[in-house]
Tab-separated table of C-alpha atoms in Angstrom:
chain	number	residue	atom	x	y	z
A	1	UNK	CA	-5.982	19.978	20.028
A	2	UNK	CA	-3.762	17.944	22.364
A	3	UNK	CA	-0.729	16.271	20.824
A	4	UNK	CA	-0.389	12.633	21.845
A	5	UNK	CA	3.198	11.975	22.834
A	6	UNK	CA	4.761	8.711	21.661
A	7	UNK	CA	4.241	5.963	24.300
A	8	UNK	CA	7.917	4.939	24.298
A	9	UNK	CA	8.996	8.511	25.022
A	10	UNK	CA	6.585	8.627	27.967
A	11	UNK	CA	7.701	5.215	29.234
A	12	UNK	CA	11.363	6.266	29.230
A	13	UNK	CA	10.514	8.916	31.839
A	14	UNK	CA	8.780	6.361	34.056
A	15	UNK	CA	11.566	3.809	34.543
A	16	UNK	CA	12.783	5.020	37.953
A	17	UNK	CA	9.216	5.113	39.271
A	18	UNK	CA	8.597	1.584	37.973
A	19	UNK	CA	11.760	0.296	39.674
A	20	UNK	CA	10.318	1.497	43.003
A	21	UNK	CA	6.733	0.406	42.266
A	22	UNK	CA	7.274	-3.125	40.932
A	23	UNK	CA	8.614	-4.792	44.127
A	24	UNK	CA	5.445	-3.818	45.972
A	25	UNK	CA	3.128	-5.673	43.582
A	26	UNK	CA	1.761	-9.076	44.615
A	27	UNK	CA	2.441	-10.505	41.163
A	28	UNK	CA	6.107	-9.423	41.015
A	29	UNK	CA	7.990	-12.712	41.266
A	30	UNK	CA	11.423	-11.364	42.266
A	31	UNK	CA	10.720	-9.910	45.696
A	32	UNK	CA	13.886	-9.520	47.740
A	33	UNK	CA	16.132	-9.225	44.697
A	34	UNK	CA	17.656	-5.858	43.898
A	35	UNK	CA	16.551	-4.263	40.648
A	36	UNK	CA	19.399	-2.951	38.546
A	37	UNK	CA	17.271	-1.473	35.761
A	38	UNK	CA	13.811	-1.328	34.231
A	39	UNK	CA	13.918	-0.803	30.473
A	40	UNK	CA	10.895	-0.348	28.179
A	41	UNK	CA	10.904	-2.979	25.415
A	42	UNK	CA	7.695	-1.856	23.746
A	43	UNK	CA	5.015	0.723	24.450
A	44	UNK	CA	1.672	0.911	22.671
A	45	UNK	CA	-1.127	3.460	22.913
A	46	UNK	CA	-4.421	1.616	23.462
A	47	UNK	CA	-6.879	4.376	24.386
A	48	UNK	CA	-6.916	8.142	24.742
A	49	UNK	CA	-9.567	10.759	25.377
A	50	UNK	CA	-8.725	14.370	26.095
A	51	UNK	CA	-12.141	15.955	25.884
A	52	UNK	CA	-14.099	17.124	28.897
A	53	UNK	CA	-12.977	17.621	32.451
A	54	UNK	CA	-11.404	14.205	33.044
A	55	UNK	CA	-9.073	13.204	30.195
A	56	UNK	CA	-7.605	9.692	30.316
A	57	UNK	CA	-5.098	7.581	28.451
A	58	UNK	CA	-4.030	3.905	28.500
A	59	UNK	CA	-0.665	2.572	27.282
A	60	UNK	CA	0.449	-1.039	27.118
A	61	UNK	CA	4.000	-1.301	28.407
A	62	UNK	CA	6.370	-4.279	28.248
A	63	UNK	CA	9.488	-3.813	30.358
A	64	UNK	CA	12.694	-5.764	30.840
A	65	UNK	CA	13.727	-6.035	34.490
A	66	UNK	CA	17.384	-6.732	35.252
A	67	UNK	CA	18.669	-7.637	38.696
A	68	UNK	CA	21.742	-6.762	40.705
A	69	UNK	CA	22.576	-10.444	41.263
A	70	UNK	CA	23.155	-10.960	37.513
A	71	UNK	CA	20.331	-13.512	37.282
A	72	UNK	CA	18.393	-13.711	33.992
A	73	UNK	CA	16.164	-10.769	33.153
A	74	UNK	CA	12.364	-10.973	33.413
A	75	UNK	CA	9.727	-9.344	31.244
A	76	UNK	CA	6.556	-7.836	32.690
A	77	UNK	CA	3.554	-6.176	31.124
A	78	UNK	CA	1.915	-3.169	32.731
A	79	UNK	CA	-1.243	-1.375	31.630
A	80	UNK	CA	-0.314	2.189	32.471
A	81	UNK	CA	-3.153	4.654	32.886
A	82	UNK	CA	-2.681	8.423	32.827
A	83	UNK	CA	-4.959	11.146	34.198
A	84	UNK	CA	-4.679	14.834	34.996
A	85	UNK	CA	-5.649	14.276	38.618
A	86	UNK	CA	-5.693	10.818	40.189
A	87	UNK	CA	-8.967	10.090	42.035
A	88	UNK	CA	-8.540	9.073	45.662
A	89	UNK	CA	-9.899	5.584	44.893
A	90	UNK	CA	-6.875	5.020	42.602
A	91	UNK	CA	-4.152	6.447	44.833
A	92	UNK	CA	-3.132	2.948	45.951
A	93	UNK	CA	-2.070	2.085	42.373
A	94	UNK	CA	-0.156	5.300	41.660
A	95	UNK	CA	3.133	4.690	39.799
A	96	UNK	CA	4.536	8.177	39.353
A	97	UNK	CA	4.226	11.530	37.618
A	98	UNK	CA	5.932	11.574	34.211
A	99	UNK	CA	3.696	14.552	33.267
A	100	UNK	CA	3.006	13.707	29.658
A	101	UNK	CA	1.358	17.120	29.493
A	102	UNK	CA	-1.320	18.966	31.448
A	103	UNK	CA	-4.010	16.473	30.436
A	104	UNK	CA	-2.062	13.360	31.470
A	105	UNK	CA	0.183	14.035	34.442
A	106	UNK	CA	-0.124	11.021	36.753
A	107	UNK	CA	0.690	7.402	35.858
A	108	UNK	CA	-1.023	4.461	37.609
A	109	UNK	CA	-2.058	0.835	37.132
A	110	UNK	CA	-4.821	1.258	34.580
A	111	UNK	CA	-6.483	-2.099	35.276
A	112	UNK	CA	-8.076	-0.566	38.371
A	113	UNK	CA	-9.726	2.196	36.334
A	114	UNK	CA	-13.193	1.166	35.156
A	115	UNK	CA	-13.062	3.327	32.019
A	116	UNK	CA	-9.705	1.923	30.927
A	117	UNK	CA	-10.556	-1.689	31.780
A	118	UNK	CA	-13.681	-1.461	29.643
A	119	UNK	CA	-11.550	-0.062	26.813
A	120	UNK	CA	-9.578	-3.343	26.878
A	121	UNK	CA	-12.801	-5.334	26.760
A	122	UNK	CA	-13.962	-3.406	23.700
A	123	UNK	CA	-10.664	-4.020	21.925
A	124	UNK	CA	-11.093	-7.785	22.357
A	125	UNK	CA	-14.758	-7.750	21.340
A	126	UNK	CA	-14.016	-5.845	18.140
A	127	UNK	CA	-10.894	-7.835	17.225
A	128	UNK	CA	-8.617	-4.793	17.157
A	129	UNK	CA	-4.882	-4.691	16.507
A	130	UNK	CA	-2.585	-2.167	18.175
A	131	UNK	CA	1.012	-2.381	17.076
A	132	UNK	CA	2.157	-5.965	17.717
A	133	UNK	CA	-0.790	-6.664	20.003
A	134	UNK	CA	-3.686	-8.719	18.647
A	135	UNK	CA	-7.018	-8.538	20.493
A	136	UNK	CA	-8.921	-11.617	19.291
A	137	UNK	CA	-12.430	-12.813	20.114
A	138	UNK	CA	-13.011	-16.565	19.938
A	139	UNK	CA	-15.091	-17.726	16.996
A	140	UNK	CA	-18.785	-17.282	17.804
A	141	UNK	CA	-18.144	-15.666	21.194
A	142	UNK	CA	-20.652	-13.070	22.351
A	143	UNK	CA	-18.731	-10.478	24.367
A	144	UNK	CA	-20.777	-7.906	26.265
A	145	UNK	CA	-19.047	-4.551	26.682
A	146	UNK	CA	-19.758	-1.358	28.667
A	147	UNK	CA	-19.848	-3.368	31.888
A	148	UNK	CA	-18.641	-2.221	35.306
A	149	UNK	CA	-15.351	-3.775	36.353
A	150	UNK	CA	-13.573	-4.813	39.545
A	151	UNK	CA	-10.066	-6.158	40.081
A	152	UNK	CA	-9.594	-9.386	42.034
A	153	UNK	CA	-6.948	-8.367	44.531
A	154	UNK	CA	-5.918	-11.818	45.739
A	155	UNK	CA	-3.811	-13.336	42.970
A	156	UNK	CA	-0.124	-14.042	43.283
A	157	UNK	CA	1.225	-14.200	39.733
A	158	UNK	CA	-1.405	-12.580	37.487
A	159	UNK	CA	-4.097	-9.896	37.609
A	160	UNK	CA	-7.775	-10.438	36.826
A	161	UNK	CA	-10.640	-8.052	36.161
A	162	UNK	CA	-14.270	-9.153	36.504
A	163	UNK	CA	-16.823	-7.429	34.291
A	164	UNK	CA	-20.222	-7.348	36.029
A	165	UNK	CA	-20.126	-11.093	36.895
A	166	UNK	CA	-20.317	-11.822	33.144
A	167	UNK	CA	-16.706	-12.257	32.054
A	168	UNK	CA	-13.229	-12.195	33.563
A	169	UNK	CA	-10.025	-10.924	31.966
A	170	UNK	CA	-6.799	-12.493	33.207
A	171	UNK	CA	-3.629	-10.525	32.522
A	172	UNK	CA	-0.424	-12.574	32.540
A	173	UNK	CA	2.015	-10.256	34.278
A	174	UNK	CA	5.311	-12.066	33.680
A	175	UNK	CA	5.680	-12.673	29.963
A	176	UNK	CA	7.594	-15.589	28.443
A	177	UNK	CA	7.827	-16.686	24.801
A	178	UNK	CA	5.193	-19.161	23.643
A	179	UNK	CA	1.480	-19.798	24.052
A	180	UNK	CA	0.456	-19.793	27.695
A	181	UNK	CA	-0.981	-23.239	28.572
A	182	UNK	CA	-3.952	-21.563	30.247
A	183	UNK	CA	-5.009	-20.189	26.864
A	184	UNK	CA	-4.010	-23.301	24.928
A	185	UNK	CA	-5.845	-25.792	27.131
A	186	UNK	CA	-8.913	-23.584	27.605
A	187	UNK	CA	-9.238	-23.338	23.822
A	188	UNK	CA	-8.689	-27.080	23.336
A	189	UNK	CA	-11.235	-28.012	26.009
A	190	UNK	CA	-13.790	-25.540	24.690
A	191	UNK	CA	-13.331	-27.049	21.227
A	192	UNK	CA	-14.347	-30.528	22.447
A	193	UNK	CA	-17.260	-29.186	24.484
A	194	UNK	CA	-15.876	-29.730	27.983
A	195	UNK	CA	-18.463	-28.641	30.572
A	196	UNK	CA	-16.026	-28.425	33.466
A	197	UNK	CA	-14.051	-25.339	32.367
A	198	UNK	CA	-15.253	-21.760	31.837
A	199	UNK	CA	-15.640	-21.075	28.083
A	200	UNK	CA	-12.870	-19.019	26.483
A	201	UNK	CA	-14.177	-15.774	24.953
A	202	UNK	CA	-11.036	-14.093	23.659
A	203	UNK	CA	-7.326	-13.485	24.081
A	204	UNK	CA	-4.554	-10.948	23.668
A	205	UNK	CA	-1.353	-12.046	21.971
A	206	UNK	CA	1.779	-10.231	20.920
A	207	UNK	CA	5.518	-10.605	20.587
A	208	UNK	CA	8.419	-10.980	22.960
A	209	UNK	CA	11.346	-10.136	20.763
A	210	UNK	CA	10.624	-12.063	17.590
A	211	UNK	CA	8.639	-14.847	19.267
A	212	UNK	CA	4.874	-14.965	19.890
A	213	UNK	CA	3.656	-14.614	23.469
A	214	UNK	CA	0.366	-14.723	25.391
A	215	UNK	CA	-0.632	-11.524	27.181
A	216	UNK	CA	-4.203	-12.065	28.404
A	217	UNK	CA	-7.310	-14.223	28.136
A	218	UNK	CA	-11.026	-13.523	28.560
A	219	UNK	CA	-13.398	-16.233	29.814
A	220	UNK	CA	-16.941	-16.469	31.075
A	221	UNK	CA	-17.231	-15.630	34.762
A	222	UNK	CA	-18.461	-18.411	37.048
A	223	UNK	CA	-21.304	-16.611	38.789
A	224	UNK	CA	-22.448	-17.730	42.240
A	225	UNK	CA	-19.451	-20.036	42.578
A	226	UNK	CA	-17.455	-21.013	45.653
A	227	UNK	CA	-13.867	-22.220	45.532
A	228	UNK	CA	-13.050	-25.718	46.711
A	229	UNK	CA	-10.642	-24.561	49.408
A	230	UNK	CA	-13.291	-22.441	51.132
A	231	UNK	CA	-15.872	-25.219	50.937
A	232	UNK	CA	-13.494	-27.862	52.284
A	233	UNK	CA	-12.337	-25.562	55.087
A	234	UNK	CA	-15.942	-24.854	56.073
A	235	UNK	CA	-16.578	-28.598	56.265
A	236	UNK	CA	-13.601	-29.076	58.591
A	237	UNK	CA	-14.758	-26.205	60.797
A	238	UNK	CA	-18.179	-27.855	61.097
A	239	UNK	CA	-16.467	-31.062	62.157
A	240	UNK	CA	-14.376	-29.315	64.786
A	241	UNK	CA	-17.414	-27.543	66.190
A	242	UNK	CA	-19.099	-30.904	66.905
A	243	UNK	CA	-17.634	-32.643	69.930
A	244	UNK	CA	-19.004	-36.132	69.399
A	245	UNK	CA	-19.791	-36.521	65.694
A	246	UNK	CA	-17.732	-38.334	63.082
A	247	UNK	CA	-16.818	-36.872	59.679
A	248	UNK	CA	-19.745	-38.622	57.973
A	249	UNK	CA	-22.248	-37.363	60.566
A	250	UNK	CA	-21.758	-33.591	60.518
A	251	UNK	CA	-24.021	-31.374	58.469
A	252	UNK	CA	-21.112	-30.026	56.430
A	253	UNK	CA	-19.817	-33.406	55.263
A	254	UNK	CA	-17.808	-32.759	52.091
A	255	UNK	CA	-17.402	-36.332	50.807
A	256	UNK	CA	-20.233	-36.152	48.262
A	257	UNK	CA	-18.679	-33.019	46.763
A	258	UNK	CA	-15.253	-34.679	46.730
A	259	UNK	CA	-16.783	-37.565	44.789
A	260	UNK	CA	-18.288	-35.161	42.242
A	261	UNK	CA	-14.987	-33.301	42.037
A	262	UNK	CA	-13.211	-36.560	41.249
A	263	UNK	CA	-15.706	-37.168	38.460
A	264	UNK	CA	-15.111	-33.663	37.079
A	265	UNK	CA	-11.316	-34.035	37.091
A	266	UNK	CA	-11.579	-37.397	35.325
A	267	UNK	CA	-13.842	-35.838	32.694
A	268	UNK	CA	-11.400	-32.991	32.081
A	269	UNK	CA	-8.506	-35.447	31.786
A	270	UNK	CA	-10.488	-37.475	29.250
A	271	UNK	CA	-11.344	-34.340	27.279
A	272	UNK	CA	-7.694	-33.208	27.285
A	273	UNK	CA	-6.640	-36.616	26.002
A	274	UNK	CA	-9.280	-36.438	23.273
A	275	UNK	CA	-8.295	-32.915	22.271
A	276	UNK	CA	-4.505	-33.126	22.446
A	277	UNK	CA	-3.602	-36.809	22.304
A	278	UNK	CA	-1.851	-39.225	24.635
A	279	UNK	CA	1.452	-41.027	25.042
A	280	UNK	CA	3.119	-43.657	27.186
A	281	UNK	CA	5.890	-43.363	29.767
A	282	UNK	CA	7.907	-46.568	29.865
A	283	UNK	CA	10.508	-47.837	32.347
A	284	UNK	CA	13.192	-45.425	31.115
A	285	UNK	CA	10.860	-42.476	31.551
A	286	UNK	CA	9.872	-43.616	35.025
A	287	UNK	CA	13.540	-43.950	35.996
A	288	UNK	CA	14.199	-40.428	34.710
A	289	UNK	CA	11.203	-39.118	36.669
A	290	UNK	CA	12.504	-40.773	39.823
A	291	UNK	CA	15.968	-39.288	39.290
A	292	UNK	CA	14.425	-35.807	38.992
A	293	UNK	CA	12.598	-36.340	42.278
A	294	UNK	CA	15.848	-37.429	43.932
A	295	UNK	CA	17.569	-34.279	42.686
A	296	UNK	CA	14.800	-32.095	44.090
A	297	UNK	CA	15.031	-33.926	47.407
A	298	UNK	CA	18.778	-33.323	47.678
A	299	UNK	CA	18.232	-29.611	47.078
A	300	UNK	CA	15.338	-29.485	49.551
A	301	UNK	CA	17.356	-31.099	52.349
A	302	UNK	CA	19.838	-28.209	52.160
A	303	UNK	CA	16.967	-25.772	52.726
A	304	UNK	CA	15.012	-27.891	55.232
A	305	UNK	CA	17.270	-29.879	57.595
A	306	UNK	CA	14.172	-31.534	59.134
A	307	UNK	CA	13.843	-33.517	55.898
A	308	UNK	CA	17.071	-35.396	56.481
A	309	UNK	CA	15.481	-37.878	58.874
A	310	UNK	CA	13.144	-38.989	56.061
A	311	UNK	CA	15.774	-39.119	53.315
A	312	UNK	CA	16.256	-42.889	53.289
A	313	UNK	CA	12.532	-43.619	53.213
A	314	UNK	CA	11.946	-41.028	50.491
A	315	UNK	CA	14.734	-42.490	48.372
A	316	UNK	CA	13.176	-45.932	48.819
A	317	UNK	CA	9.876	-44.605	47.455
A	318	UNK	CA	11.635	-43.029	44.474
A	319	UNK	CA	13.609	-46.241	43.895
A	320	UNK	CA	10.335	-48.168	43.744
A	321	UNK	CA	9.198	-45.742	41.043
A	322	UNK	CA	12.488	-46.139	39.142
A	323	UNK	CA	12.137	-49.925	39.258
A	324	UNK	CA	8.593	-49.926	37.899
A	325	UNK	CA	8.298	-51.864	34.660
A	326	UNK	CA	4.633	-51.232	33.879
A	327	UNK	CA	4.229	-48.351	31.366
A	328	UNK	CA	1.825	-45.581	32.392
A	329	UNK	CA	-0.292	-43.312	30.146
A	330	UNK	CA	0.698	-39.674	29.842
A	331	UNK	CA	-1.082	-36.651	28.395
A	332	UNK	CA	-1.523	-32.923	28.934
A	333	UNK	CA	-2.727	-32.237	32.465
A	334	UNK	CA	-3.687	-29.267	34.623
A	335	UNK	CA	-0.227	-29.138	36.194
A	336	UNK	CA	-1.025	-27.309	39.446
A	337	UNK	CA	-4.278	-28.832	40.646
A	338	UNK	CA	-5.506	-28.185	44.174
A	339	UNK	CA	-8.676	-27.090	45.941
A	340	UNK	CA	-7.963	-23.433	45.210
A	341	UNK	CA	-8.063	-24.153	41.463
A	342	UNK	CA	-11.620	-25.500	41.371
A	343	UNK	CA	-14.967	-23.724	41.614
A	344	UNK	CA	-18.348	-25.158	42.590
A	345	UNK	CA	-21.200	-23.528	40.684
A	346	UNK	CA	-24.871	-24.359	41.335
A	347	UNK	CA	-24.583	-26.870	38.478
A	348	UNK	CA	-21.100	-28.431	38.430
A	349	UNK	CA	-17.437	-28.270	39.420
A	350	UNK	CA	-15.170	-26.167	37.201
A	351	UNK	CA	-11.386	-26.383	36.869
A	352	UNK	CA	-9.560	-23.083	36.332
A	353	UNK	CA	-6.012	-21.752	35.945
A	354	UNK	CA	-4.374	-24.257	33.588
A	355	UNK	CA	-1.182	-22.216	33.533
A	356	UNK	CA	0.735	-24.828	35.537
A	357	UNK	CA	3.329	-23.848	38.128
A	358	UNK	CA	4.450	-20.365	36.967
A	359	UNK	CA	7.968	-20.779	38.385
A	360	UNK	CA	8.648	-23.645	35.977
A	361	UNK	CA	9.905	-22.978	32.432
A	362	UNK	CA	7.185	-23.112	29.786
A	363	UNK	CA	8.802	-26.150	28.136
A	364	UNK	CA	8.216	-28.137	31.336
A	365	UNK	CA	4.656	-26.899	31.800
A	366	UNK	CA	3.526	-28.091	28.361
A	367	UNK	CA	5.004	-31.599	28.555
A	368	UNK	CA	2.774	-34.656	28.701
A	369	UNK	CA	2.682	-36.129	32.198
A	370	UNK	CA	0.743	-38.740	34.113
A	371	UNK	CA	-2.720	-37.635	35.268
A	372	UNK	CA	-1.633	-39.077	38.625
A	373	UNK	CA	0.360	-35.893	39.175
A	374	UNK	CA	-2.853	-33.849	39.168
A	375	UNK	CA	-4.498	-36.370	41.470
A	376	UNK	CA	-1.553	-36.229	43.880
A	377	UNK	CA	-1.841	-32.424	43.967
A	378	UNK	CA	-5.508	-32.658	44.924
A	379	UNK	CA	-4.834	-35.289	47.594
A	380	UNK	CA	-2.159	-33.042	49.112
A	381	UNK	CA	-4.705	-30.207	49.121
A	382	UNK	CA	-7.113	-32.241	51.269
A	383	UNK	CA	-4.317	-32.666	53.816
A	384	UNK	CA	-3.735	-28.918	53.860
A	385	UNK	CA	-7.410	-27.937	54.066
A	386	UNK	CA	-7.868	-29.959	57.233
A	387	UNK	CA	-4.495	-29.790	58.925
A	388	UNK	CA	-4.008	-26.018	58.745
A	389	UNK	CA	-7.236	-25.623	60.732
A	390	UNK	CA	-6.162	-28.295	63.201
A	391	UNK	CA	-2.938	-26.360	63.838
A	392	UNK	CA	-4.914	-23.174	64.421
A	393	UNK	CA	-7.289	-24.988	66.788
A	394	UNK	CA	-4.403	-26.420	68.816
A	395	UNK	CA	-2.641	-23.038	69.051
A	396	UNK	CA	-5.797	-21.270	70.216
A	397	UNK	CA	-7.000	-23.943	72.648
A	398	UNK	CA	-7.472	-22.507	76.150
A	399	UNK	CA	-5.244	-23.643	78.984
A	400	UNK	CA	-6.549	-26.727	80.730
A	401	UNK	CA	-8.082	-28.504	77.720
A	402	UNK	CA	-7.654	-32.259	78.304
A	403	UNK	CA	-5.033	-34.038	76.197
A	404	UNK	CA	-7.598	-36.544	74.972
A	405	UNK	CA	-9.524	-33.621	73.410
A	406	UNK	CA	-6.580	-32.787	71.145
A	407	UNK	CA	-6.068	-36.457	70.361
A	408	UNK	CA	-9.736	-36.855	69.435
A	409	UNK	CA	-9.562	-33.742	67.256
A	410	UNK	CA	-6.522	-35.099	65.418
A	411	UNK	CA	-8.238	-38.458	64.952
A	412	UNK	CA	-11.364	-36.899	63.471
A	413	UNK	CA	-9.289	-34.588	61.256
A	414	UNK	CA	-7.408	-37.576	59.843
A	415	UNK	CA	-10.725	-39.328	59.358
A	416	UNK	CA	-11.999	-36.318	57.357
A	417	UNK	CA	-8.848	-36.327	55.206
A	418	UNK	CA	-9.034	-40.052	54.452
A	419	UNK	CA	-12.778	-39.934	53.804
A	420	UNK	CA	-12.466	-37.128	51.259
A	421	UNK	CA	-9.334	-38.498	49.599
A	422	UNK	CA	-11.118	-41.808	49.086
A	423	UNK	CA	-14.290	-40.117	47.835
A	424	UNK	CA	-12.292	-38.112	45.303
A	425	UNK	CA	-10.455	-41.205	44.022
A	426	UNK	CA	-13.687	-43.217	43.857
A	427	UNK	CA	-15.388	-40.498	41.826
A	428	UNK	CA	-12.384	-40.308	39.524
A	429	UNK	CA	-12.367	-44.085	39.065
A	430	UNK	CA	-16.069	-44.268	38.217
A	431	UNK	CA	-15.619	-41.898	35.272
A	432	UNK	CA	-12.144	-42.884	34.087
A	433	UNK	CA	-12.441	-46.623	34.609
A	434	UNK	CA	-9.078	-46.599	36.380
A	435	UNK	CA	-8.691	-46.230	40.132
A	436	UNK	CA	-5.711	-43.967	40.965
A	437	UNK	CA	-5.108	-45.999	44.116
A	438	UNK	CA	-4.356	-49.087	42.028
A	439	UNK	CA	-1.047	-47.543	40.953
A	440	UNK	CA	0.141	-46.783	44.459
A	441	UNK	CA	3.876	-46.682	43.674
A	442	UNK	CA	3.544	-43.854	41.153
A	443	UNK	CA	0.856	-41.957	43.067
A	444	UNK	CA	2.831	-42.115	46.306
A	445	UNK	CA	6.008	-40.881	44.582
A	446	UNK	CA	4.122	-37.905	43.139
A	447	UNK	CA	2.585	-37.095	46.531
A	448	UNK	CA	5.941	-37.282	48.275
A	449	UNK	CA	7.605	-35.136	45.627
A	450	UNK	CA	4.891	-32.529	46.133
A	451	UNK	CA	5.250	-32.705	49.918
A	452	UNK	CA	9.027	-32.226	49.647
A	453	UNK	CA	8.418	-29.085	47.578
A	454	UNK	CA	5.929	-27.906	50.216
A	455	UNK	CA	8.515	-28.203	52.997
A	456	UNK	CA	10.753	-25.732	51.182
A	457	UNK	CA	7.856	-23.370	50.504
A	458	UNK	CA	6.639	-23.422	54.103
A	459	UNK	CA	10.154	-22.955	55.499
A	460	UNK	CA	10.545	-19.801	53.426
A	461	UNK	CA	7.038	-18.407	53.690
A	462	UNK	CA	4.975	-19.993	56.518
A	463	UNK	CA	7.232	-21.738	59.046
A	464	UNK	CA	4.254	-22.419	61.325
A	465	UNK	CA	2.849	-24.707	58.606
A	466	UNK	CA	6.009	-26.780	58.081
A	467	UNK	CA	4.570	-29.616	60.148
A	468	UNK	CA	1.807	-30.148	57.551
A	469	UNK	CA	4.015	-31.578	54.775
A	470	UNK	CA	6.384	-33.194	57.281
A	471	UNK	CA	3.556	-35.128	58.921
A	472	UNK	CA	2.343	-36.193	55.477
A	473	UNK	CA	5.797	-37.472	54.584
A	474	UNK	CA	5.842	-39.407	57.860
A	475	UNK	CA	2.493	-41.010	57.042
A	476	UNK	CA	3.190	-41.736	53.363
A	477	UNK	CA	6.636	-43.241	53.936
A	478	UNK	CA	5.316	-45.451	56.734
A	479	UNK	CA	3.046	-47.309	54.296
């Protein structure tokens, strides 16, 4: 009979391999920073079979990553699979060869292994406990197991596994103390019967040091759904393909969907308020918010010199916010809402990914804020959906295209943006009873703050897109 070696002993032989492997993962948040050390904090055996011709094992590993620049350490979880021989289909997730023994020689990312992914699903369905890890089904949840799995290979900060279009397991890669807002808000919204979020089926929790932490969540999978970004982009492409039609005349007009999306967001905001309560931000809070925006602007100007020409106008917009005397309602919100965070099913719009902006500390992501911040994020997303395609069209235009063609294209693109922004706000107002456009000072400040952040992001990651937020700042500060 094979002796199962202690997971921590195995993990200690894998640290050098992990230090080389981690920077290549999409979800590793410290790309470009030198890794000083990778140290196992905890290691837990989740599954092992050593019978037959293809033995397999799955360990849960939490590692501390320290950096050469002396910045604070990060903690990441890795589901490490082990096999005697790694199939070719899993070679791309190979980590190393700690050679536990002849049965388990090769280590790899176990999420990509159907057998091991299903083992995780069974642990949640049965409510198992492994060491400090709690696999917990939601009350009354029916969790189907023994389903084929596939990894969604497009996420930036987490990893998700879809089980036969029935359920989806999201693994939070970077672990911080506290309950992840994605789990917290999904549970709260499910409790009040919200129809615009996928139902929560289960979760995985554990410890980070002595504090509780969220490790994963399982929700229903939105079958036959399209994301809002793809739908909006398709609408803009239809518009650009028609030489003489206006935004409301093309077959792919998106305004009706934007209206329904506004209704859905308003419903979710109302359900969050009902589930988790509300508050009020008075003049002092608004002044503090404005001061935070000013601080972010000062930092952004150092990174993006092109912002300097807008500094005075931006500060005027923030000053208007600081001078506001009318209190505004605050509550828990989505925190990172845009067209990529919504799904259109055959029946309704769904909001997903309530984690907030992962780069922000958890304490900031769980604060009550104005729902106008979510609305501003969606309005910025309409600008991006249209303008990034306009930039591509202008770059690829053949030599000799008349100037008035480009001008007409820009006009119709702006028309599409304004039409869909208005449709979204109108839909929101019809459900909430409050039109976001009626509080223009606050909404504009949130939009500008988001656009300032975008200039820094584009400068560092997509310089060709820098003109998108800059042109938005030009338009918004000219009002």
